[in-house]
CSV table of C-alpha atoms in Angstrom, one decimal:
chain,number,residue,atom,x,y,z
A,1,MET,CA,137.5,-136.5,90.9
A,2,THR,CA,138.2,-132.7,90.8
A,3,ASN,CA,141.2,-131.0,92.2
A,4,ASP,CA,138.6,-128.9,94.7
A,5,TYR,CA,137.0,-132.3,95.8
A,6,PHE,CA,140.7,-133.7,96.4
A,7,ASN,CA,141.9,-130.8,98.2
A,8,ILE,CA,138.8,-130.8,100.6
A,9,ALA,CA,139.2,-134.4,101.1
A,10,PHE,CA,143.0,-134.1,101.9
A,11,LEU,CA,142.3,-131.3,104.4
A,12,CYS,CA,139.6,-133.3,106.4
A,13,PHE,CA,142.2,-136.2,106.4
A,14,LEU,CA,144.8,-134.1,107.7
A,15,VAL,CA,142.4,-132.9,110.4
A,16,LEU,CA,141.7,-136.4,111.4
A,17,ILE,CA,145.2,-137.6,111.5
A,18,VAL,CA,146.5,-134.4,113.6
A,19,GLY,CA,143.6,-134.8,116.2
A,20,CYS,CA,144.0,-138.5,116.7
A,21,SER,CA,147.2,-137.9,118.6
A,22,ASP,CA,147.2,-136.6,121.9
A,23,GLU,CA,151.0,-135.9,121.7
A,24,LYS,CA,152.4,-132.4,121.6
A,25,PRO,CA,155.5,-130.7,120.6
A,26,LYS,CA,158.3,-130.5,123.3
A,27,GLU,CA,156.9,-129.0,126.5
A,28,LYS,CA,157.5,-125.1,126.5
A,29,ASN,CA,158.7,-123.1,129.3
A,30,ASN,CA,155.3,-122.3,130.9
A,31,SER,CA,156.9,-120.0,133.4
A,32,GLY,CA,158.2,-117.7,130.7
A,33,PRO,CA,156.4,-114.6,128.7
A,34,ILE,CA,154.1,-114.9,125.9
A,35,ASN,CA,156.8,-115.4,123.5
A,36,ASN,CA,157.0,-119.0,125.0
A,37,ALA,CA,153.6,-119.8,123.5
A,38,VAL,CA,151.0,-120.6,125.9
A,39,LEU,CA,148.2,-120.7,123.6
A,40,ILE,CA,144.5,-120.9,125.0
A,41,THR,CA,141.4,-120.6,122.9
A,42,THR,CA,138.0,-119.5,124.4
A,43,LEU,CA,134.5,-120.1,122.6
A,44,ASN,CA,132.7,-117.1,123.8
A,45,TYR,CA,133.2,-113.7,125.0
A,46,PRO,CA,132.5,-114.2,128.8
A,47,LEU,CA,135.1,-117.3,128.8
A,48,PHE,CA,137.5,-114.9,127.0
A,49,TYR,CA,137.1,-112.0,129.7
A,50,PHE,CA,137.3,-114.5,132.5
A,51,THR,CA,140.4,-116.3,131.1
A,52,THR,CA,142.2,-113.2,130.2
A,53,THR,CA,141.7,-111.6,133.5
A,54,LEU,CA,142.9,-114.8,135.4
A,55,ALA,CA,146.0,-115.4,133.1
A,56,GLY,CA,147.4,-111.9,132.6
A,57,ASP,CA,150.3,-111.5,130.2
A,58,TRP,CA,151.7,-114.9,130.4
A,59,ALA,CA,149.3,-116.6,128.0
A,60,ASP,CA,147.9,-115.7,124.7
A,61,VAL,CA,144.2,-116.0,124.9
A,62,SER,CA,142.1,-115.8,121.8
A,63,LEU,CA,138.3,-115.8,120.9
A,64,PRO,CA,138.2,-117.1,117.2
A,65,VAL,CA,134.7,-116.4,116.5
A,66,PRO,CA,134.0,-113.4,114.2
A,67,GLY,CA,132.2,-110.5,116.1
A,68,ASN,CA,129.1,-110.5,113.9
A,69,ILE,CA,128.3,-114.1,114.7
A,70,ASP,CA,126.7,-115.7,117.9
A,71,PRO,CA,129.3,-118.1,119.3
A,72,ALA,CA,126.7,-120.6,119.9
A,73,LEU,CA,126.0,-121.0,116.1
A,74,TRP,CA,129.5,-120.7,115.2
A,75,GLN,CA,130.7,-123.5,112.7
A,76,PRO,CA,134.6,-123.6,112.5
A,77,SER,CA,136.2,-124.0,109.2
A,78,VAL,CA,138.9,-126.7,108.5
A,79,ASN,CA,141.5,-124.2,109.1
A,80,ASP,CA,140.0,-123.2,112.5
A,81,ILE,CA,140.1,-126.9,113.5
A,82,LEU,CA,143.8,-127.1,112.7
A,83,ALA,CA,144.5,-124.0,114.6
A,84,LEU,CA,142.5,-125.3,117.5
A,85,GLN,CA,144.7,-128.5,117.5
A,86,LYS,CA,147.8,-126.4,118.1
A,87,VAL,CA,146.6,-124.7,121.3
A,88,ASP,CA,147.5,-125.9,124.9
A,89,LEU,CA,143.8,-125.4,126.1
A,90,ILE,CA,140.3,-124.8,124.8
A,91,ILE,CA,137.9,-123.3,127.3
A,92,LEU,CA,134.1,-124.6,126.7
A,93,ASN,CA,131.1,-123.3,128.2
A,94,GLY,CA,129.3,-126.7,128.4
A,95,ALA,CA,125.4,-126.8,128.5
A,96,GLY,CA,125.6,-128.1,124.7
A,97,TYR,CA,127.4,-125.0,123.7
A,98,SER,CA,129.7,-125.5,120.8
A,99,ASN,CA,128.7,-129.2,120.2
A,100,TRP,CA,130.7,-129.3,117.0
A,101,ILE,CA,133.8,-130.0,119.3
A,102,THR,CA,132.8,-133.5,119.9
A,103,LYS,CA,133.5,-133.9,116.2
A,104,ALA,CA,136.6,-131.8,115.7
A,105,SER,CA,139.2,-134.4,116.6
A,106,VAL,CA,140.7,-132.3,119.4
A,107,PRO,CA,142.3,-134.2,122.4
A,108,SER,CA,139.9,-134.3,125.3
A,109,SER,CA,142.8,-133.5,127.6
A,110,ARG,CA,142.8,-130.0,126.3
A,111,LEU,CA,139.3,-129.3,126.8
A,112,ILE,CA,137.9,-127.5,129.9
A,113,ASP,CA,134.2,-127.7,130.3
A,114,THR,CA,133.3,-124.8,132.9
A,115,SER,CA,129.8,-125.9,133.7
A,116,GLU,CA,130.8,-129.5,134.3
A,117,ASN,CA,130.4,-128.9,138.0
A,118,PHE,CA,126.9,-127.6,138.2
A,119,VAL,CA,125.1,-129.9,135.3
A,120,ASP,CA,122.4,-130.2,137.9
A,121,GLN,CA,121.6,-126.4,137.8
A,122,LEU,CA,121.4,-126.2,133.9
A,123,ILE,CA,117.9,-125.5,132.5
A,124,GLU,CA,116.5,-128.0,130.0
A,125,ILE,CA,114.5,-127.0,127.0
A,126,PRO,CA,112.6,-129.1,124.5
A,127,SER,CA,115.1,-130.6,122.1
A,128,ASP,CA,112.7,-129.8,119.0
A,129,THR,CA,112.3,-126.2,119.8
A,130,THR,CA,113.5,-123.9,117.1
A,131,HIS,CA,113.8,-120.3,116.4
A,132,SER,CA,114.9,-117.7,114.0
A,133,HIS,CA,118.0,-115.8,115.2
A,134,GLY,CA,119.6,-113.3,112.7
A,135,PRO,CA,121.2,-114.5,109.3
A,136,GLN,CA,121.6,-118.0,110.5
A,137,GLY,CA,117.8,-118.6,110.1
A,138,GLU,CA,116.0,-121.5,112.0
A,139,HIS,CA,117.7,-123.4,114.3
A,140,SER,CA,117.8,-125.2,117.7
A,141,HIS,CA,120.4,-124.5,120.6
A,142,GLY,CA,119.9,-128.2,121.9
A,143,ASP,CA,118.7,-129.6,125.1
A,144,TYR,CA,119.8,-126.9,127.5
A,145,ALA,CA,119.5,-123.0,127.7
A,146,LEU,CA,123.0,-121.9,126.8
A,147,THR,CA,123.7,-118.4,128.5
A,148,THR,CA,124.9,-119.8,131.7
A,149,TRP,CA,126.8,-116.7,132.7
A,150,MET,CA,123.7,-114.6,133.0
A,151,ASP,CA,123.2,-116.2,136.4
A,152,ILE,CA,126.2,-114.5,138.0
A,153,SER,CA,126.5,-117.0,140.6
A,154,LEU,CA,127.0,-119.7,137.7
A,155,ALA,CA,129.4,-117.3,136.1
A,156,LYS,CA,131.4,-117.3,139.4
A,157,LYS,CA,131.5,-121.3,139.3
A,158,GLN,CA,132.9,-120.9,135.6
A,159,VAL,CA,135.4,-118.5,136.9
A,160,THR,CA,136.7,-121.2,139.4
A,161,ALA,CA,136.7,-124.0,137.0
A,162,ILE,CA,139.0,-121.9,134.6
A,163,ALA,CA,141.2,-120.8,137.5
A,164,ARG,CA,141.7,-124.5,138.6
A,165,ALA,CA,142.6,-125.6,135.0
A,166,LEU,CA,145.0,-122.9,134.7
A,167,SER,CA,146.5,-123.6,138.1
A,168,GLU,CA,146.9,-127.4,137.5
A,169,LYS,CA,148.4,-127.1,133.8
A,170,TRP,CA,150.8,-124.1,134.6
A,171,PRO,CA,151.6,-124.4,138.4
A,172,THR,CA,154.3,-122.0,138.4
A,173,HIS,CA,151.5,-119.2,137.9
A,174,GLU,CA,149.2,-120.8,140.4
A,175,MET,CA,149.6,-118.0,143.3
A,176,SER,CA,148.9,-115.3,140.5
A,177,VAL,CA,145.8,-117.1,139.3
A,178,ILE,CA,144.5,-117.5,142.8
A,179,LYS,CA,144.9,-113.8,143.6
A,180,LYS,CA,143.2,-112.7,140.3
A,181,GLU,CA,140.5,-115.3,140.9
A,182,LYS,CA,139.6,-113.8,144.2
A,183,GLU,CA,139.4,-110.1,142.9
A,184,LEU,CA,137.4,-111.4,140.0
A,185,LEU,CA,134.9,-113.3,142.2
A,186,LYS,CA,134.6,-110.3,144.5
A,187,LYS,CA,133.5,-108.0,141.5
A,188,LEU,CA,131.0,-110.7,140.1
A,189,THR,CA,129.6,-111.0,143.7
A,190,THR,CA,129.0,-107.2,143.9
A,191,LEU,CA,127.5,-107.5,140.4
A,192,ASP,CA,125.2,-110.3,141.4
A,193,GLU,CA,124.0,-108.2,144.4
A,194,SER,CA,123.4,-105.3,142.1
A,195,TYR,CA,121.2,-107.5,139.7
A,196,HIS,CA,119.3,-108.7,142.6
A,197,ALA,CA,118.7,-105.1,143.9
A,198,GLN,CA,117.4,-103.9,140.5
A,199,ALA,CA,115.3,-107.1,140.1
A,200,ARG,CA,113.6,-106.5,143.3
A,201,LYS,CA,112.4,-103.0,141.9
A,202,LEU,CA,111.0,-104.9,138.8
A,203,ALA,CA,109.1,-107.4,140.8
A,204,GLY,CA,105.5,-107.7,139.8
A,205,LYS,CA,106.2,-106.2,136.4
A,206,ASN,CA,105.0,-108.0,133.2
A,207,ILE,CA,108.3,-108.9,131.7
A,208,ILE,CA,108.6,-109.6,128.0
A,209,TYR,CA,112.1,-110.6,126.7
A,210,SER,CA,113.1,-109.9,122.9
A,211,HIS,CA,114.7,-113.3,122.6
A,212,PRO,CA,114.7,-116.8,124.5
A,213,VAL,CA,118.3,-116.2,126.1
A,214,TYR,CA,117.5,-115.0,129.5
A,215,GLN,CA,116.4,-118.4,131.3
A,216,TYR,CA,119.3,-118.3,133.7
A,217,PHE,CA,118.6,-114.8,134.3
A,218,GLU,CA,115.0,-115.2,134.9
A,219,ARG,CA,115.5,-117.9,137.4
A,220,ARG,CA,118.4,-116.4,139.5
A,221,TYR,CA,116.8,-112.8,139.6
A,222,GLN,CA,113.2,-114.1,139.9
A,223,LEU,CA,111.9,-112.1,136.7
A,224,PRO,CA,110.0,-114.7,134.9
A,225,GLY,CA,108.6,-113.4,131.5
A,226,TYR,CA,107.3,-114.4,127.8
A,227,SER,CA,110.1,-114.6,125.1
A,228,LEU,CA,109.6,-113.4,121.7
A,229,HIS,CA,111.9,-114.2,119.0
A,230,TRP,CA,112.8,-110.6,117.6
A,231,GLU,CA,116.0,-109.2,116.4
A,232,PRO,CA,117.1,-105.7,117.5
A,233,ASP,CA,118.0,-104.8,113.7
A,234,GLN,CA,114.9,-106.1,112.1
A,235,MET,CA,111.6,-104.5,111.9
A,236,PRO,CA,109.0,-107.0,113.3
A,237,ASN,CA,106.1,-107.6,110.9
A,238,GLN,CA,102.4,-106.8,111.7
A,239,GLU,CA,101.6,-110.3,113.3
A,240,GLN,CA,104.4,-109.8,115.6
A,241,TRP,CA,103.3,-106.4,116.7
A,242,GLU,CA,99.9,-107.5,117.5
A,243,LEU,CA,101.5,-110.2,119.7
A,244,LEU,CA,103.3,-107.8,121.7
A,245,ASN,CA,100.3,-105.4,122.0
A,246,LYS,CA,98.3,-108.5,123.3
A,247,LEU,CA,101.3,-109.2,125.8
A,248,SER,CA,101.7,-105.7,127.1
A,249,HIS,CA,98.3,-105.6,128.5
A,250,ASN,CA,99.2,-103.2,131.2
A,251,LYS,CA,101.1,-100.1,132.2
A,252,ASP,CA,103.4,-102.2,134.2
A,253,SER,CA,104.8,-104.1,131.0
A,254,LEU,CA,108.5,-103.9,130.2
A,255,LEU,CA,110.2,-105.3,127.1
A,256,ILE,CA,113.9,-106.5,127.8
A,257,TRP,CA,116.4,-106.3,124.6
A,258,GLU,CA,119.5,-108.2,124.3
A,259,ASP,CA,120.9,-105.4,122.3
A,260,PHE,CA,119.8,-101.9,121.3
A,261,PRO,CA,116.8,-101.8,118.7
A,262,SER,CA,116.7,-99.9,115.6
A,263,GLN,CA,115.3,-96.4,115.7
A,264,LYS,CA,112.2,-97.4,113.7
A,265,ILE,CA,111.5,-100.1,116.4
A,266,ILE,CA,112.1,-97.4,119.2
A,267,GLU,CA,109.6,-95.0,117.4
A,268,LYS,CA,107.0,-97.9,117.4
A,269,LEU,CA,107.6,-98.7,121.1
A,270,ASN,CA,107.3,-95.1,121.9
A,271,HIS,CA,103.9,-94.8,120.1
A,272,MET,CA,102.7,-97.7,122.1
A,273,GLN,CA,103.9,-96.3,125.4
A,274,LEU,CA,105.9,-99.5,126.0
A,275,LYS,CA,108.8,-99.1,128.4
A,276,TYR,CA,111.9,-101.1,127.4
A,277,THR,CA,115.6,-101.5,128.3
A,278,VAL,CA,118.4,-103.4,127.1
A,279,ILE,CA,120.3,-106.3,129.1
A,280,ARG,CA,123.1,-107.5,127.0
A,281,PRO,CA,124.4,-111.2,127.5
A,282,MET,CA,127.4,-110.3,125.5
A,283,ALA,CA,128.2,-113.7,124.2
A,284,ASN,CA,130.5,-112.2,121.8
A,285,LYS,CA,132.5,-109.0,121.6
A,286,SER,CA,131.1,-105.9,120.0
A,287,ILE,CA,131.6,-105.4,116.5
A,288,GLU,CA,132.3,-101.9,117.0
A,289,PRO,CA,136.2,-101.4,117.2
A,290,THR,CA,135.8,-98.0,118.7
A,291,LEU,CA,133.8,-99.3,121.6
A,292,LYS,CA,136.3,-99.7,124.4
A,293,THR,CA,134.7,-101.9,126.8
A,294,ASN,CA,134.7,-105.5,128.2
A,295,TRP,CA,132.3,-108.1,129.4
A,296,LEU,CA,132.3,-106.9,133.1
A,297,GLU,CA,131.6,-103.2,132.0
A,298,GLU,CA,128.8,-104.4,129.7
A,299,GLN,CA,127.2,-106.0,132.7
A,300,LYS,CA,127.6,-102.9,134.8
A,301,GLY,CA,126.0,-101.1,131.9
A,302,ASN,CA,122.9,-103.7,132.1
A,303,HIS,CA,122.4,-102.7,135.6
A,304,GLN,CA,122.7,-99.1,135.1
A,305,ARG,CA,120.0,-99.2,132.5
A,306,MET,CA,117.9,-101.2,134.9
A,307,ASN,CA,118.3,-98.6,137.4
A,308,ASN,CA,117.3,-95.7,135.2
A,309,LEU,CA,114.0,-97.4,134.5
């Protein structure tokens, strides 16, 4: 047996041993500042934004997924799992998002499934449906559509689930959490109304989506459309362009991208005289470190681009 094989086996054994126990170190002073180590991990950017907004400065909230990876496809390393086992709370999206967590030996008492209370509203997709998404290649997202937060009414329920979890685990912060929850829900209600208003203007258009990540958005705002499997930074091949040409059969066609397409793609769309816009789900943080924004501001940006059509 090689040393490398032994090291890997030992690390896996360590993960299993640590994870099998729900015991934690001596309880920390949860009413104190961040130095008292209230550690919370979130597994996509919307959850990170919701949690940091609700918790404020008394919790250390993290998003361990690298900025250039779709959090739904992220596979944590052994070290990532060991780090997760040390946190006080792990905020999950649900709907089959981050399914690896079921095999990670993390105590269930530290897991919060933010979609648990609206499972009847999840959108089922064929389990054998696969598609390509960036460098990860062919894959399937599972039995449910994942981007729940793109229906802002569901995002509000996720916020409430996080607020309840924080209040129950750290009751000394309950009043602060409830106050911030009300403020955040008010902002999301305004955002939801704005999406509805812009969607009414697009009613009747022939909508084409660049990627199948808009299921909840389509249903909530009544903007059904055909989903391609295009990446904004990858030039489609001739066959893909021919398909788009068939789909965009009238002047009322609109192509919606999940991120800004490359200049070459833009030039091709302009040549086709096909209107397009960008509605970013923002599952992860921007990889542009100079871009000072957050999830809510990105959603407002989506609304503004829709308004400019």
